[in-house]
Amino acid sequence: EPEVTQTPSHQVTQMGQEVILRCVPISNHLYFYWYRQILGQKVEFLVSFYNNEISEKSEIFDDQFSVERPDGSNFTLKIRSTKLEDSAMYFCASAGQGANEQYFGPGTRLTVT
Amino acid sequence: AQSVTQLGSHVSVSEGALVLLRCNYSSSVPPYLFWYVQYPNQGLQLLLKYTTGATLVKGINGFEAEFKKSETSFHLTKPSAHMSDAAEYFCAVSLTRGFQKLVFGTGTRLLVSP
């Protein structure tokens, strides 16, 4: 069964460093999303992406964040200068035609020290 | 703006007992509604969804949920709990048009005792 994959599963970085979180969505999907979940809190929407551009972004998704689909398979989230409060689990999701069901990856746990 | 309220951050049941996890939503337009399950150290897995049509929807692992527009609710039930059902459950809502973001509730941790 097709699935969304994410790498790495766990990333530890120092405050101020850049990180890139990688996702491989399901191959025929067209819509892509990033969400995050701070420990003990609810899952929050960050950004949605379609047709090689951002469709919607939340207030959390400030200038420190960017997304890219560098090739036909990967979807990346970059944080330019990490802060302690960026520590969270980051989930990638994708949806196919019709887009009424999002499939989530297993997440990347980002720890900023 | 849309929002989701899940009553009860923790629900404890005995194995074999009825599971009832509550979800109420707020939406300016008819929504799509979802229940996701998260097992420890894993991602989110879709249990079931309501988009249109029949208001009682059945999902995986014996779970079902009923969309009640008049009560703005989408409660999740399972007749008989199994130990393997212990997990975090998230209710989510999205707008029906386009590929809208999911807005999640705060989650309910289901504890199942022998």
PDB file of N, CA, C and O in Angstrom, chain B residues 59-108:
ATOM      1  N   GLY B  59     -15.625   2.957  10.022  1.00  0.00           N
ATOM      2  CA  GLY B  59     -14.205   3.047   9.714  1.00  0.00           C
ATOM      3  C   GLY B  59     -13.499   1.740   9.990  1.00  0.00           C
ATOM      4  O   GLY B  59     -14.109   0.689  10.092  1.00  0.00           O
ATOM      5  N   ILE B  60     -12.206   1.860  10.157  1.00  0.00           N
ATOM      6  CA  ILE B  60     -11.410   0.664  10.410  1.00  0.00           C
ATOM      7  C   ILE B  60     -11.477   0.269  11.878  1.00  0.00           C
ATOM      8  O   ILE B  60     -11.869   1.073  12.725  1.00  0.00           O
ATOM      9  N   ASN B  61     -11.111  -0.975  12.139  1.00  0.00           N
ATOM     10  CA  ASN B  61     -11.003  -1.476  13.514  1.00  0.00           C
ATOM     11  C   ASN B  61     -12.314  -1.423  14.296  1.00  0.00           C
ATOM     12  O   ASN B  61     -12.307  -1.363  15.521  1.00  0.00           O
ATOM     13  N   GLY B  62     -13.448  -1.439  13.599  1.00  0.00           N
ATOM     14  CA  GLY B  62     -14.738  -1.492  14.266  1.00  0.00           C
ATOM     15  C   GLY B  62     -15.281  -0.169  14.767  1.00  0.00           C
ATOM     16  O   GLY B  62     -16.305  -0.124  15.448  1.00  0.00           O
ATOM     17  N   PHE B  63     -14.608   0.932  14.449  1.00  0.00           N
ATOM     18  CA  PHE B  63     -15.074   2.243  14.881  1.00  0.00           C
ATOM     19  C   PHE B  63     -16.124   2.799  13.920  1.00  0.00           C
ATOM     20  O   PHE B  63     -16.121   2.487  12.730  1.00  0.00           O
ATOM     21  N   GLU B  64     -17.008   3.614  14.471  1.00  0.00           N
ATOM     22  CA  GLU B  64     -17.951   4.340  13.645  1.00  0.00           C
ATOM     23  C   GLU B  64     -18.235   5.695  14.279  1.00  0.00           C
ATOM     24  O   GLU B  64     -17.946   5.924  15.457  1.00  0.00           O
ATOM     25  N   ALA B  65     -18.785   6.598  13.468  1.00  0.00           N
ATOM     26  CA  ALA B  65     -19.102   7.934  13.960  1.00  0.00           C
ATOM     27  C   ALA B  65     -20.352   8.422  13.241  1.00  0.00           C
ATOM     28  O   ALA B  65     -20.599   8.055  12.091  1.00  0.00           O
ATOM     29  N   GLU B  66     -21.112   9.259  13.925  1.00  0.00           N
ATOM     30  CA  GLU B  66     -22.332   9.793  13.345  1.00  0.00           C
ATOM     31  C   GLU B  66     -22.265  11.307  13.288  1.00  0.00           C
ATOM     32  O   GLU B  66     -22.007  11.975  14.295  1.00  0.00           O
ATOM     33  N   PHE B  67     -22.492  11.845  12.099  1.00  0.00           N
ATOM     34  CA  PHE B  67     -22.553  13.289  11.901  1.00  0.00           C
ATOM     35  C   PHE B  67     -23.952  13.756  12.263  1.00  0.00           C
ATOM     36  O   PHE B  67     -24.944  13.323  11.674  1.00  0.00           O
ATOM     37  N   LYS B  68     -24.013  14.643  13.269  1.00  0.00           N
ATOM     38  CA  LYS B  68     -25.300  15.221  13.670  1.00  0.00           C
ATOM     39  C   LYS B  68     -25.215  16.725  13.498  1.00  0.00           C
ATOM     40  O   LYS B  68     -24.645  17.429  14.341  1.00  0.00           O
ATOM     41  N   LYS B  69     -25.797  17.203  12.409  1.00  0.00           N
ATOM     42  CA  LYS B  69     -25.695  18.621  12.084  1.00  0.00           C
ATOM     43  C   LYS B  69     -26.344  19.487  13.151  1.00  0.00           C
ATOM     44  O   LYS B  69     -25.816  20.527  13.533  1.00  0.00           O
ATOM     45  N   SER B  70     -27.493  19.046  13.646  1.00  0.00           N
ATOM     46  CA  SER B  70     -28.223  19.856  14.619  1.00  0.00           C
ATOM     47  C   SER B  70     -27.455  20.023  15.917  1.00  0.00           C
ATOM     48  O   SER B  70     -27.628  21.017  16.628  1.00  0.00           O
ATOM     49  N   GLU B  71     -26.605  19.045  16.218  1.00  0.00           N
ATOM     50  CA  GLU B  71     -25.815  19.104  17.448  1.00  0.00           C
ATOM     51  C   GLU B  71     -24.366  19.505  17.165  1.00  0.00           C
ATOM     52  O   GLU B  71     -23.570  19.581  18.098  1.00  0.00           O
ATOM     53  N   THR B  72     -24.042  19.740  15.922  1.00  0.00           N
ATOM     54  CA  THR B  72     -22.656  20.007  15.470  1.00  0.00           C
ATOM     55  C   THR B  72     -21.685  19.040  16.125  1.00  0.00           C
ATOM     56  O   THR B  72     -20.660  19.428  16.696  1.00  0.00           O
ATOM     57  N   SER B  73     -22.036  17.755  16.037  1.00  0.00           N
ATOM     58  CA  SER B  73     -21.205  16.743  16.685  1.00  0.00           C
ATOM     59  C   SER B  73     -20.798  15.649  15.706  1.00  0.00           C
ATOM     60  O   SER B  73     -21.449  15.431  14.672  1.00  0.00           O
ATOM     61  N   PHE B  74     -19.729  14.978  16.064  1.00  0.00           N
ATOM     62  CA  PHE B  74     -19.224  13.848  15.267  1.00  0.00           C
ATOM     63  C   PHE B  74     -18.530  12.902  16.244  1.00  0.00           C
ATOM     64  O   PHE B  74     -17.324  12.729  16.219  1.00  0.00           O
ATOM     65  N   HIS B  75     -19.295  12.304  17.117  1.00  0.00           N
ATOM     66  CA  HIS B  75     -18.738  11.450  18.167  1.00  0.00           C
ATOM     67  C   HIS B  75     -18.301  10.092  17.616  1.00  0.00           C
ATOM     68  O   HIS B  75     -18.963   9.514  16.755  1.00  0.00           O
ATOM     69  N   LEU B  76     -17.222   9.584  18.149  1.00  0.00           N
ATOM     70  CA  LEU B  76     -16.639   8.309  17.717  1.00  0.00           C
ATOM     71  C   LEU B  76     -17.040   7.217  18.706  1.00  0.00           C
ATOM     72  O   LEU B  76     -16.927   7.418  19.923  1.00  0.00           O
ATOM     73  N   THR B  77     -17.482   6.087  18.204  1.00  0.00           N
ATOM     74  CA  THR B  77     -17.875   4.982  19.085  1.00  0.00           C
ATOM     75  C   THR B  77     -17.321   3.659  18.590  1.00  0.00           C
ATOM     76  O   THR B  77     -16.989   3.495  17.413  1.00  0.00           O
ATOM     77  N   LYS B  78     -17.214   2.743  19.548  1.00  0.00           N
ATOM     78  CA  LYS B  78     -16.884   1.355  19.247  1.00  0.00           C
ATOM     79  C   LYS B  78     -17.579   0.504  20.294  1.00  0.00           C
ATOM     80  O   LYS B  78     -17.473   0.804  21.487  1.00  0.00           O
ATOM     81  N   PRO B  79     -18.322  -0.511  19.884  1.00  0.00           N
ATOM     82  CA  PRO B  79     -19.129  -1.265  20.847  1.00  0.00           C
ATOM     83  C   PRO B  79     -18.314  -1.961  21.932  1.00  0.00           C
ATOM     84  O   PRO B  79     -18.758  -2.055  23.069  1.00  0.00           O
ATOM     85  N   SER B  80     -17.127  -2.452  21.577  1.00  0.00           N
ATOM     86  CA  SER B  80     -16.369  -3.262  22.518  1.00  0.00           C
ATOM     87  C   SER B  80     -14.881  -2.936  22.387  1.00  0.00           C
ATOM     88  O   SER B  80     -14.265  -3.216  21.358  1.00  0.00           O
ATOM     89  N   ALA B  81     -14.315  -2.354  23.432  1.00  0.00           N
ATOM     90  CA  ALA B  81     -12.918  -1.928  23.385  1.00  0.00           C
ATOM     91  C   ALA B  81     -11.958  -3.114  23.462  1.00  0.00           C
ATOM     92  O   ALA B  81     -12.198  -4.078  24.204  1.00  0.00           O
ATOM     93  N   HIS B  82     -10.872  -2.995  22.719  1.00  0.00           N
ATOM     94  CA  HIS B  82      -9.771  -3.950  22.803  1.00  0.00           C
ATOM     95  C   HIS B  82      -8.567  -3.238  23.389  1.00  0.00           C
ATOM     96  O   HIS B  82      -8.439  -2.011  23.268  1.00  0.00           O
ATOM     97  N   MET B  83      -7.685  -4.014  23.973  1.00  0.00           N
ATOM     98  CA  MET B  83      -6.456  -3.426  24.512  1.00  0.00           C
ATOM     99  C   MET B  83      -5.690  -2.661  23.434  1.00  0.00           C
ATOM    100  O   MET B  83      -5.085  -1.616  23.696  1.00  0.00           O
ATOM    101  N   SER B  84      -5.753  -3.164  22.212  1.00  0.00           N
ATOM    102  CA  SER B  84      -5.008  -2.544  21.113  1.00  0.00           C
ATOM    103  C   SER B  84      -5.576  -1.190  20.680  1.00  0.00           C
ATOM    104  O   SER B  84      -4.974  -0.492  19.874  1.00  0.00           O
ATOM    105  N   ASP B  85      -6.742  -0.824  21.215  1.00  0.00           N
ATOM    106  CA  ASP B  85      -7.330   0.475  20.883  1.00  0.00           C
ATOM    107  C   ASP B  85      -6.701   1.625  21.673  1.00  0.00           C
ATOM    108  O   ASP B  85      -6.982   2.797  21.401  1.00  0.00           O
ATOM    109  N   ALA B  86      -5.890   1.309  22.654  1.00  0.00           N
ATOM    110  CA  ALA B  86      -5.259   2.349  23.458  1.00  0.00           C
ATOM    111  C   ALA B  86      -4.370   3.208  22.571  1.00  0.00           C
ATOM    112  O   ALA B  86      -3.420   2.708  21.948  1.00  0.00           O
ATOM    113  N   ALA B  87      -4.694   4.490  22.487  1.00  0.00           N
ATOM    114  CA  ALA B  87      -3.999   5.408  21.584  1.00  0.00           C
ATOM    115  C   ALA B  87      -4.556   6.814  21.814  1.00  0.00           C
ATOM    116  O   ALA B  87      -5.441   7.020  22.641  1.00  0.00           O
ATOM    117  N   GLU B  88      -4.025   7.768  21.030  1.00  0.00           N
ATOM    118  CA  GLU B  88      -4.558   9.133  21.041  1.00  0.00           C
ATOM    119  C   GLU B  88      -5.450   9.281  19.824  1.00  0.00           C
ATOM    120  O   GLU B  88      -5.078   8.867  18.719  1.00  0.00           O
ATOM    121  N   TYR B  89      -6.610   9.874  20.022  1.00  0.00           N
ATOM    122  CA  TYR B  89      -7.580  10.031  18.940  1.00  0.00           C
ATOM    123  C   TYR B  89      -7.827  11.521  18.707  1.00  0.00           C
ATOM    124  O   TYR B  89      -8.088  12.275  19.642  1.00  0.00           O
ATOM    125  N   PHE B  90      -7.740  11.906  17.442  1.00  0.00           N
ATOM    126  CA  PHE B  90      -7.915  13.304  17.067  1.00  0.00           C
ATOM    127  C   PHE B  90      -9.099  13.446  16.118  1.00  0.00           C
ATOM    128  O   PHE B  90      -9.177  12.749  15.105  1.00  0.00           O
ATOM    129  N   CYS B  91      -9.977  14.365  16.443  1.00  0.00           N
ATOM    130  CA  CYS B  91     -11.052  14.757  15.544  1.00  0.00           C
ATOM    131  C   CYS B  91     -10.562  15.956  14.736  1.00  0.00           C
ATOM    132  O   CYS B  91      -9.813  16.800  15.252  1.00  0.00           O
ATOM    133  N   ALA B  92     -10.936  16.028  13.471  1.00  0.00           N
ATOM    134  CA  ALA B  92     -10.486  17.130  12.620  1.00  0.00           C
ATOM    135  C   ALA B  92     -11.595  17.545  11.677  1.00  0.00           C
ATOM    136  O   ALA B  92     -12.463  16.743  11.311  1.00  0.00           O
ATOM    137  N   VAL B  93     -11.553  18.797  11.267  1.00  0.00           N
ATOM    138  CA  VAL B  93     -12.546  19.358  10.364  1.00  0.00           C
ATOM    139  C   VAL B  93     -11.840  20.092   9.234  1.00  0.00           C
ATOM    140  O   VAL B  93     -10.748  20.631   9.416  1.00  0.00           O
ATOM    141  N   SER B  94     -12.446  20.060   8.059  1.00  0.00           N
ATOM    142  CA  SER B  94     -11.937  20.889   6.971  1.00  0.00           C
ATOM    143  C   SER B  94     -13.119  21.445   6.201  1.00  0.00           C
ATOM    144  O   SER B  94     -14.228  20.921   6.269  1.00  0.00           O
ATOM    145  N   LEU B  95     -12.863  22.529   5.486  1.00  0.00           N
ATOM    146  CA  LEU B  95     -13.874  23.046   4.589  1.00  0.00           C
ATOM    147  C   LEU B  95     -14.044  22.080   3.438  1.00  0.00           C
ATOM    148  O   LEU B  95     -13.144  21.322   3.104  1.00  0.00           O
ATOM    149  N   THR B  96     -15.193  22.119   2.809  1.00  0.00           N
ATOM    150  CA  THR B  96     -15.461  21.149   1.762  1.00  0.00           C
ATOM    151  C   THR B  96     -14.854  21.544   0.431  1.00  0.00           C
ATOM    152  O   THR B  96     -14.613  20.719  -0.409  1.00  0.00           O
ATOM    153  N   ARG B  97     -14.611  22.836   0.232  1.00  0.00           N
ATOM    154  CA  ARG B  97     -14.153  23.219  -1.089  1.00  0.00           C
ATOM    155  C   ARG B  97     -12.623  23.179  -1.166  1.00  0.00           C
ATOM    156  O   ARG B  97     -11.931  23.586  -0.259  1.00  0.00           O
ATOM    157  N   GLY B  98     -12.158  22.658  -2.266  1.00  0.00           N
ATOM    158  CA  GLY B  98     -10.727  22.654  -2.493  1.00  0.00           C
ATOM    159  C   GLY B  98      -9.992  21.735  -1.542  1.00  0.00           C
ATOM    160  O   GLY B  98     -10.559  20.884  -0.886  1.00  0.00           O
ATOM    161  N   PHE B  99      -8.747  21.903  -1.479  1.00  0.00           N
ATOM    162  CA  PHE B  99      -7.888  21.031  -0.692  1.00  0.00           C
ATOM    163  C   PHE B  99      -7.540  21.730   0.608  1.00  0.00           C
ATOM    164  O   PHE B  99      -6.422  22.128   0.863  1.00  0.00           O
ATOM    165  N   GLN B 100      -8.538  21.861   1.432  1.00  0.00           N
ATOM    166  CA  GLN B 100      -8.381  22.684   2.615  1.00  0.00           C
ATOM    167  C   GLN B 100      -7.568  22.012   3.709  1.00  0.00           C
ATOM    168  O   GLN B 100      -7.514  20.789   3.814  1.00  0.00           O
ATOM    169  N   LYS B 101      -6.976  22.826   4.559  1.00  0.00           N
ATOM    170  CA  LYS B 101      -6.217  22.331   5.694  1.00  0.00           C
ATOM    171  C   LYS B 101      -7.145  21.617   6.659  1.00  0.00           C
ATOM    172  O   LYS B 101      -8.362  21.849   6.685  1.00  0.00           O
ATOM    173  N   LEU B 102      -6.557  20.747   7.453  1.00  0.00           N
ATOM    174  CA  LEU B 102      -7.281  20.124   8.550  1.00  0.00           C
ATOM    175  C   LEU B 102      -7.067  20.949   9.813  1.00  0.00           C
ATOM    176  O   LEU B 102      -5.947  21.372  10.104  1.00  0.00           O
ATOM    177  N   VAL B 103      -8.157  21.156  10.545  1.00  0.00           N
ATOM    178  CA  VAL B 103      -8.079  21.801  11.852  1.00  0.00           C
ATOM    179  C   VAL B 103      -8.377  20.710  12.883  1.00  0.00           C
ATOM    180  O   VAL B 103      -9.456  20.106  12.855  1.00  0.00           O
ATOM    181  N   PHE B 104      -7.423  20.480  13.763  1.00  0.00           N
ATOM    182  CA  PHE B 104      -7.529  19.370  14.704  1.00  0.00           C
ATOM    183  C   PHE B 104      -8.026  19.820  16.066  1.00  0.00           C
ATOM    184  O   PHE B 104      -7.791  20.955  16.496  1.00  0.00           O
ATOM    185  N   GLY B 105      -8.657  18.890  16.757  1.00  0.00           N
ATOM    186  CA  GLY B 105      -8.940  19.072  18.169  1.00  0.00           C
ATOM    187  C   GLY B 105      -7.705  18.740  18.985  1.00  0.00           C
ATOM    188  O   GLY B 105      -6.663  18.352  18.444  1.00  0.00           O
ATOM    189  N   THR B 106      -7.837  18.894  20.283  1.00  0.00           N
ATOM    190  CA  THR B 106      -6.687  18.707  21.169  1.00  0.00           C
ATOM    191  C   THR B 106      -6.390  17.247  21.455  1.00  0.00           C
ATOM    192  O   THR B 106      -5.371  16.936  22.061  1.00  0.00           O
ATOM    193  N   GLY B 107      -7.265  16.360  21.015  1.00  0.00           N
ATOM    194  CA  GLY B 107      -6.999  14.937  21.169  1.00  0.00           C
ATOM    195  C   GLY B 107      -7.567  14.359  22.455  1.00  0.00           C
ATOM    196  O   GLY B 107      -7.735  15.052  23.461  1.00  0.00           O
ATOM    197  N   THR B 108      -7.874  13.079  22.392  1.00  0.00           N
ATOM    198  CA  THR B 108      -8.335  12.322  23.561  1.00  0.00           C
ATOM    199  C   THR B 108      -7.514  11.046  23.644  1.00  0.00           C
ATOM    200  O   THR B 108      -7.455  10.285  22.675  1.00  0.00           O
TER     201      THR B 108
END
